[in-house]
Amino acid sequence: MTTTAAYRGIGPAATMRALILVVERDPHVKSLERYFLEDAGFTVEFADDGHQAIELARRLQPAIVITEILVPNCDGLTVCRTLKQDDATRHIIVLVLSILAAEDRAREAGADGYLRKPLNDNVLVESVRKLLHPIIAERRSHGAY
Amino acid sequence: MERISTGNAQADLILDGGFSAHSISIVMGQPGSGKTVFSKQLAFANLGARPVLYLTTLSEPLPKVLTYLQEFDFTDVNAIGSQIVYESVADTVTTEPQKLPERLTELVKQYRPRIIVFDSFKAVGDLMPDLPTWRKVLYDLAAILSAYDATTFWIGEYIADMVPRLPEFAVADGIIELTRDSTARGTTATCTSSSSAAVSSSTAFAPSASDATGCRSFLDSCRRRSSAPGMRPRTND
């Protein structure tokens, strides 16, 4: 497992209600991701393809987007680049979770983290918590959480 | 590549350190060849933070399995129920076999296992109403098992001529065959493996029949056989 964002540790309670947008088309992965992320205290929305992911990210403003690279219409790396180039979405953290060994490509696309499938619930949840730590801390300081 | 130890040094030697993590392997052989002991020894060799999920079907009743399991030296009774979790899917495969993938998903969410063993997996196939249903169930099982970070073993009383006929062999990443050989050293077992998941191809070891230590192997035999082409024995063994 590798993530490129700074890790400073975070407790489960601090992540409550954070919205995660997952871009994934495999129904089995979607089922497991929803279960493990919701069980960890997050709110989860799904996009079935890249175009929908960009539209939902702009509209919903999730704390983090978790995307597979292999998604229809617009691949996950393009989703990542698009979000990072748009003033309205560049602040959204992007975690690439893919069957492909593409850590370098994910980094080049501007992703904040990369994980390789198969899905490991502990690794996924801990990575999300660590990536979200700066946002959670900032929103807490403003009384949002 | 991460490896899953078998708990048997000689088998690990043959498998270049063990089974490939995240793979689906079939452990096949006739009754009495040591399949269940082999898989249980593997389970106890991999105790950790994430459990081994041992799924029984319609091969042997769970109380019988647990009674005999405690006779083996490798058994850690304290791990049973926590680090090794036994669940039966017999009801599902007898009443609604097409719902086995759904049941497996529930169990994965509940236990989050590192290793999943189906014993007997052949019994699952035997109970499917027709081949199209079985193929669909196999496809969904493989999809679930590929999505999650687990290594899977399908144990079954398969024999060699079933390999080209049964669809589960096309889905599995590797095959280990245990066979009885009563002509040498009493009853012995031979392990032959072939795989698309980077385990050794067409090799063998010669453990004794199962005794209190589990699958006991003869190191000299293993070393002799491991010098065959295609083998990569460890130099430190």
JSON list of N, CA, C and O in Angstrom, two decimals, chain B residues 186-213:
[
{"chain": "B", "resi": 186, "resn": "GLY", "atom": "N", "xyz": [4.40, -47.81, 3.09]},
{"chain": "B", "resi": 186, "resn": "GLY", "atom": "CA", "xyz": [3.03, -47.79, 3.55]},
{"chain": "B", "resi": 186, "resn": "GLY", "atom": "C", "xyz": [2.24, -46.85, 2.68]},
{"chain": "B", "resi": 186, "resn": "GLY", "atom": "O", "xyz": [2.50, -46.71, 1.49]},
{"chain": "B", "resi": 187, "resn": "THR", "atom": "N", "xyz": [1.29, -46.17, 3.24]},
{"chain": "B", "resi": 187, "resn": "THR", "atom": "CA", "xyz": [0.50, -45.24, 2.47]},
{"chain": "B", "resi": 187, "resn": "THR", "atom": "C", "xyz": [1.22, -43.90, 2.39]},
{"chain": "B", "resi": 187, "resn": "THR", "atom": "O", "xyz": [1.55, -43.31, 3.40]},
{"chain": "B", "resi": 188, "resn": "THR", "atom": "N", "xyz": [1.43, -43.43, 1.21]},
{"chain": "B", "resi": 188, "resn": "THR", "atom": "CA", "xyz": [2.09, -42.14, 1.03]},
{"chain": "B", "resi": 188, "resn": "THR", "atom": "C", "xyz": [1.19, -41.24, 0.19]},
{"chain": "B", "resi": 188, "resn": "THR", "atom": "O", "xyz": [0.20, -41.67, -0.37]},
{"chain": "B", "resi": 189, "resn": "ALA", "atom": "N", "xyz": [1.53, -40.01, 0.15]},
{"chain": "B", "resi": 189, "resn": "ALA", "atom": "CA", "xyz": [0.77, -39.06, -0.67]},
{"chain": "B", "resi": 189, "resn": "ALA", "atom": "C", "xyz": [1.72, -38.33, -1.58]},
{"chain": "B", "resi": 189, "resn": "ALA", "atom": "O", "xyz": [2.87, -38.09, -1.24]},
{"chain": "B", "resi": 190, "resn": "THR", "atom": "N", "xyz": [1.26, -38.04, -2.74]},
{"chain": "B", "resi": 190, "resn": "THR", "atom": "CA", "xyz": [2.06, -37.27, -3.69]},
{"chain": "B", "resi": 190, "resn": "THR", "atom": "C", "xyz": [1.33, -35.98, -4.01]},
{"chain": "B", "resi": 190, "resn": "THR", "atom": "O", "xyz": [0.12, -35.96, -4.18]},
{"chain": "B", "resi": 191, "resn": "CYS", "atom": "N", "xyz": [2.08, -34.93, -4.06]},
{"chain": "B", "resi": 191, "resn": "CYS", "atom": "CA", "xyz": [1.50, -33.63, -4.34]},
{"chain": "B", "resi": 191, "resn": "CYS", "atom": "C", "xyz": [1.98, -33.18, -5.71]},
{"chain": "B", "resi": 191, "resn": "CYS", "atom": "O", "xyz": [3.18, -33.12, -5.96]},
{"chain": "B", "resi": 192, "resn": "THR", "atom": "N", "xyz": [1.06, -32.93, -6.58]},
{"chain": "B", "resi": 192, "resn": "THR", "atom": "CA", "xyz": [1.41, -32.40, -7.90]},
{"chain": "B", "resi": 192, "resn": "THR", "atom": "C", "xyz": [0.72, -31.06, -8.06]},
{"chain": "B", "resi": 192, "resn": "THR", "atom": "O", "xyz": [-0.47, -30.95, -7.78]},
{"chain": "B", "resi": 193, "resn": "SER", "atom": "N", "xyz": [1.43, -30.08, -8.48]},
{"chain": "B", "resi": 193, "resn": "SER", "atom": "CA", "xyz": [0.80, -28.77, -8.62]},
{"chain": "B", "resi": 193, "resn": "SER", "atom": "C", "xyz": [0.99, -28.25, -10.02]},
{"chain": "B", "resi": 193, "resn": "SER", "atom": "O", "xyz": [1.99, -28.50, -10.68]},
{"chain": "B", "resi": 194, "resn": "SER", "atom": "N", "xyz": [0.02, -27.52, -10.47]},
{"chain": "B", "resi": 194, "resn": "SER", "atom": "CA", "xyz": [0.14, -26.76, -11.72]},
{"chain": "B", "resi": 194, "resn": "SER", "atom": "C", "xyz": [-0.69, -25.52, -11.54]},
{"chain": "B", "resi": 194, "resn": "SER", "atom": "O", "xyz": [-1.66, -25.51, -10.80]},
{"chain": "B", "resi": 195, "resn": "SER", "atom": "N", "xyz": [-0.28, -24.46, -12.20]},
{"chain": "B", "resi": 195, "resn": "SER", "atom": "CA", "xyz": [-0.94, -23.22, -11.88]},
{"chain": "B", "resi": 195, "resn": "SER", "atom": "C", "xyz": [-0.66, -22.15, -12.90]},
{"chain": "B", "resi": 195, "resn": "SER", "atom": "O", "xyz": [0.36, -22.16, -13.58]},
{"chain": "B", "resi": 196, "resn": "SER", "atom": "N", "xyz": [-1.58, -21.20, -12.99]},
{"chain": "B", "resi": 196, "resn": "SER", "atom": "CA", "xyz": [-1.31, -19.98, -13.74]},
{"chain": "B", "resi": 196, "resn": "SER", "atom": "C", "xyz": [-0.90, -18.88, -12.79]},
{"chain": "B", "resi": 196, "resn": "SER", "atom": "O", "xyz": [-0.72, -17.75, -13.20]},
{"chain": "B", "resi": 197, "resn": "ALA", "atom": "N", "xyz": [-0.76, -19.21, -11.52]},
{"chain": "B", "resi": 197, "resn": "ALA", "atom": "CA", "xyz": [-0.46, -18.19, -10.52]},
{"chain": "B", "resi": 197, "resn": "ALA", "atom": "C", "xyz": [0.94, -18.38, -9.97]},
{"chain": "B", "resi": 197, "resn": "ALA", "atom": "O", "xyz": [1.22, -18.14, -8.81]},
{"chain": "B", "resi": 198, "resn": "ALA", "atom": "N", "xyz": [1.84, -18.80, -10.81]},
{"chain": "B", "resi": 198, "resn": "ALA", "atom": "CA", "xyz": [3.26, -18.79, -10.50]},
{"chain": "B", "resi": 198, "resn": "ALA", "atom": "C", "xyz": [3.69, -19.74, -9.40]},
{"chain": "B", "resi": 198, "resn": "ALA", "atom": "O", "xyz": [4.64, -19.49, -8.70]},
{"chain": "B", "resi": 199, "resn": "VAL", "atom": "N", "xyz": [3.00, -20.83, -9.21]},
{"chain": "B", "resi": 199, "resn": "VAL", "atom": "CA", "xyz": [3.54, -21.87, -8.35]},
{"chain": "B", "resi": 199, "resn": "VAL", "atom": "C", "xyz": [4.29, -22.85, -9.24]},
{"chain": "B", "resi": 199, "resn": "VAL", "atom": "O", "xyz": [4.20, -22.82, -10.46]},
{"chain": "B", "resi": 200, "resn": "SER", "atom": "N", "xyz": [5.03, -23.74, -8.64]},
{"chain": "B", "resi": 200, "resn": "SER", "atom": "CA", "xyz": [5.83, -24.68, -9.43]},
{"chain": "B", "resi": 200, "resn": "SER", "atom": "C", "xyz": [4.92, -25.55, -10.27]},
{"chain": "B", "resi": 200, "resn": "SER", "atom": "O", "xyz": [3.79, -25.84, -9.91]},
{"chain": "B", "resi": 201, "resn": "SER", "atom": "N", "xyz": [5.43, -26.00, -11.35]},
{"chain": "B", "resi": 201, "resn": "SER", "atom": "CA", "xyz": [4.61, -26.83, -12.22]},
{"chain": "B", "resi": 201, "resn": "SER", "atom": "C", "xyz": [5.07, -28.28, -12.16]},
{"chain": "B", "resi": 201, "resn": "SER", "atom": "O", "xyz": [6.26, -28.56, -12.15]},
{"chain": "B", "resi": 202, "resn": "SER", "atom": "N", "xyz": [4.12, -29.15, -12.11]},
{"chain": "B", "resi": 202, "resn": "SER", "atom": "CA", "xyz": [4.34, -30.58, -12.22]},
{"chain": "B", "resi": 202, "resn": "SER", "atom": "C", "xyz": [5.50, -31.07, -11.36]},
{"chain": "B", "resi": 202, "resn": "SER", "atom": "O", "xyz": [6.53, -31.51, -11.84]},
{"chain": "B", "resi": 203, "resn": "THR", "atom": "N", "xyz": [5.31, -30.99, -10.07]},
{"chain": "B", "resi": 203, "resn": "THR", "atom": "CA", "xyz": [6.33, -31.49, -9.16]},
{"chain": "B", "resi": 203, "resn": "THR", "atom": "C", "xyz": [5.67, -32.36, -8.11]},
{"chain": "B", "resi": 203, "resn": "THR", "atom": "O", "xyz": [4.48, -32.60, -8.17]},
{"chain": "B", "resi": 204, "resn": "ALA", "atom": "N", "xyz": [6.46, -32.86, -7.19]},
{"chain": "B", "resi": 204, "resn": "ALA", "atom": "CA", "xyz": [5.88, -33.84, -6.27]},
{"chain": "B", "resi": 204, "resn": "ALA", "atom": "C", "xyz": [6.61, -33.85, -4.94]},
{"chain": "B", "resi": 204, "resn": "ALA", "atom": "O", "xyz": [7.77, -33.48, -4.86]},
{"chain": "B", "resi": 205, "resn": "PHE", "atom": "N", "xyz": [5.92, -34.24, -3.90]},
{"chain": "B", "resi": 205, "resn": "PHE", "atom": "CA", "xyz": [6.58, -34.54, -2.65]},
{"chain": "B", "resi": 205, "resn": "PHE", "atom": "C", "xyz": [5.95, -35.80, -2.08]},
{"chain": "B", "resi": 205, "resn": "PHE", "atom": "O", "xyz": [4.92, -36.24, -2.56]},
{"chain": "B", "resi": 206, "resn": "ALA", "atom": "N", "xyz": [6.60, -36.36, -1.10]},
{"chain": "B", "resi": 206, "resn": "ALA", "atom": "CA", "xyz": [6.13, -37.65, -0.62]},
{"chain": "B", "resi": 206, "resn": "ALA", "atom": "C", "xyz": [5.98, -37.66, 0.89]},
{"chain": "B", "resi": 206, "resn": "ALA", "atom": "O", "xyz": [6.82, -38.18, 1.60]},
{"chain": "B", "resi": 207, "resn": "PRO", "atom": "N", "xyz": [4.94, -37.04, 1.38]},
{"chain": "B", "resi": 207, "resn": "PRO", "atom": "CA", "xyz": [4.70, -37.11, 2.81]},
{"chain": "B", "resi": 207, "resn": "PRO", "atom": "C", "xyz": [4.11, -38.46, 3.19]},
{"chain": "B", "resi": 207, "resn": "PRO", "atom": "O", "xyz": [3.65, -39.20, 2.34]},
{"chain": "B", "resi": 208, "resn": "SER", "atom": "N", "xyz": [4.14, -38.72, 4.44]},
{"chain": "B", "resi": 208, "resn": "SER", "atom": "CA", "xyz": [3.47, -39.94, 4.90]},
{"chain": "B", "resi": 208, "resn": "SER", "atom": "C", "xyz": [1.98, -39.70, 4.87]},
{"chain": "B", "resi": 208, "resn": "SER", "atom": "O", "xyz": [1.52, -38.62, 4.58]},
{"chain": "B", "resi": 209, "resn": "ALA", "atom": "N", "xyz": [1.25, -40.73, 5.16]},
{"chain": "B", "resi": 209, "resn": "ALA", "atom": "CA", "xyz": [-0.16, -40.51, 5.40]},
{"chain": "B", "resi": 209, "resn": "ALA", "atom": "C", "xyz": [-0.25, -39.59, 6.62]},
{"chain": "B", "resi": 209, "resn": "ALA", "atom": "O", "xyz": [0.70, -39.45, 7.38]},
{"chain": "B", "resi": 210, "resn": "SER", "atom": "N", "xyz": [-1.37, -38.97, 6.80]},
{"chain": "B", "resi": 210, "resn": "SER", "atom": "CA", "xyz": [-1.51, -38.03, 7.89]},
{"chain": "B", "resi": 210, "resn": "SER", "atom": "C", "xyz": [-1.26, -38.71, 9.22]},
{"chain": "B", "resi": 210, "resn": "SER", "atom": "O", "xyz": [-1.78, -39.77, 9.50]},
{"chain": "B", "resi": 211, "resn": "ASP", "atom": "N", "xyz": [-0.41, -38.11, 10.04]},
{"chain": "B", "resi": 211, "resn": "ASP", "atom": "CA", "xyz": [-0.23, -38.60, 11.39]},
{"chain": "B", "resi": 211, "resn": "ASP", "atom": "C", "xyz": [-0.44, -37.40, 12.31]},
{"chain": "B", "resi": 211, "resn": "ASP", "atom": "O", "xyz": [-0.94, -36.37, 11.90]},
{"chain": "B", "resi": 212, "resn": "ALA", "atom": "N", "xyz": [-0.04, -37.53, 13.55]},
{"chain": "B", "resi": 212, "resn": "ALA", "atom": "CA", "xyz": [-0.32, -36.46, 14.51]},
{"chain": "B", "resi": 212, "resn": "ALA", "atom": "C", "xyz": [0.36, -35.15, 14.15]},
{"chain": "B", "resi": 212, "resn": "ALA", "atom": "O", "xyz": [-0.04, -34.09, 14.61]},
{"chain": "B", "resi": 213, "resn": "THR", "atom": "N", "xyz": [1.40, -35.21, 13.33]},
{"chain": "B", "resi": 213, "resn": "THR", "atom": "CA", "xyz": [2.08, -33.98, 12.97]},
{"chain": "B", "resi": 213, "resn": "THR", "atom": "C", "xyz": [1.47, -33.33, 11.73]},
{"chain": "B", "resi": 213, "resn": "THR", "atom": "O", "xyz": [1.92, -32.29, 11.29]}
]
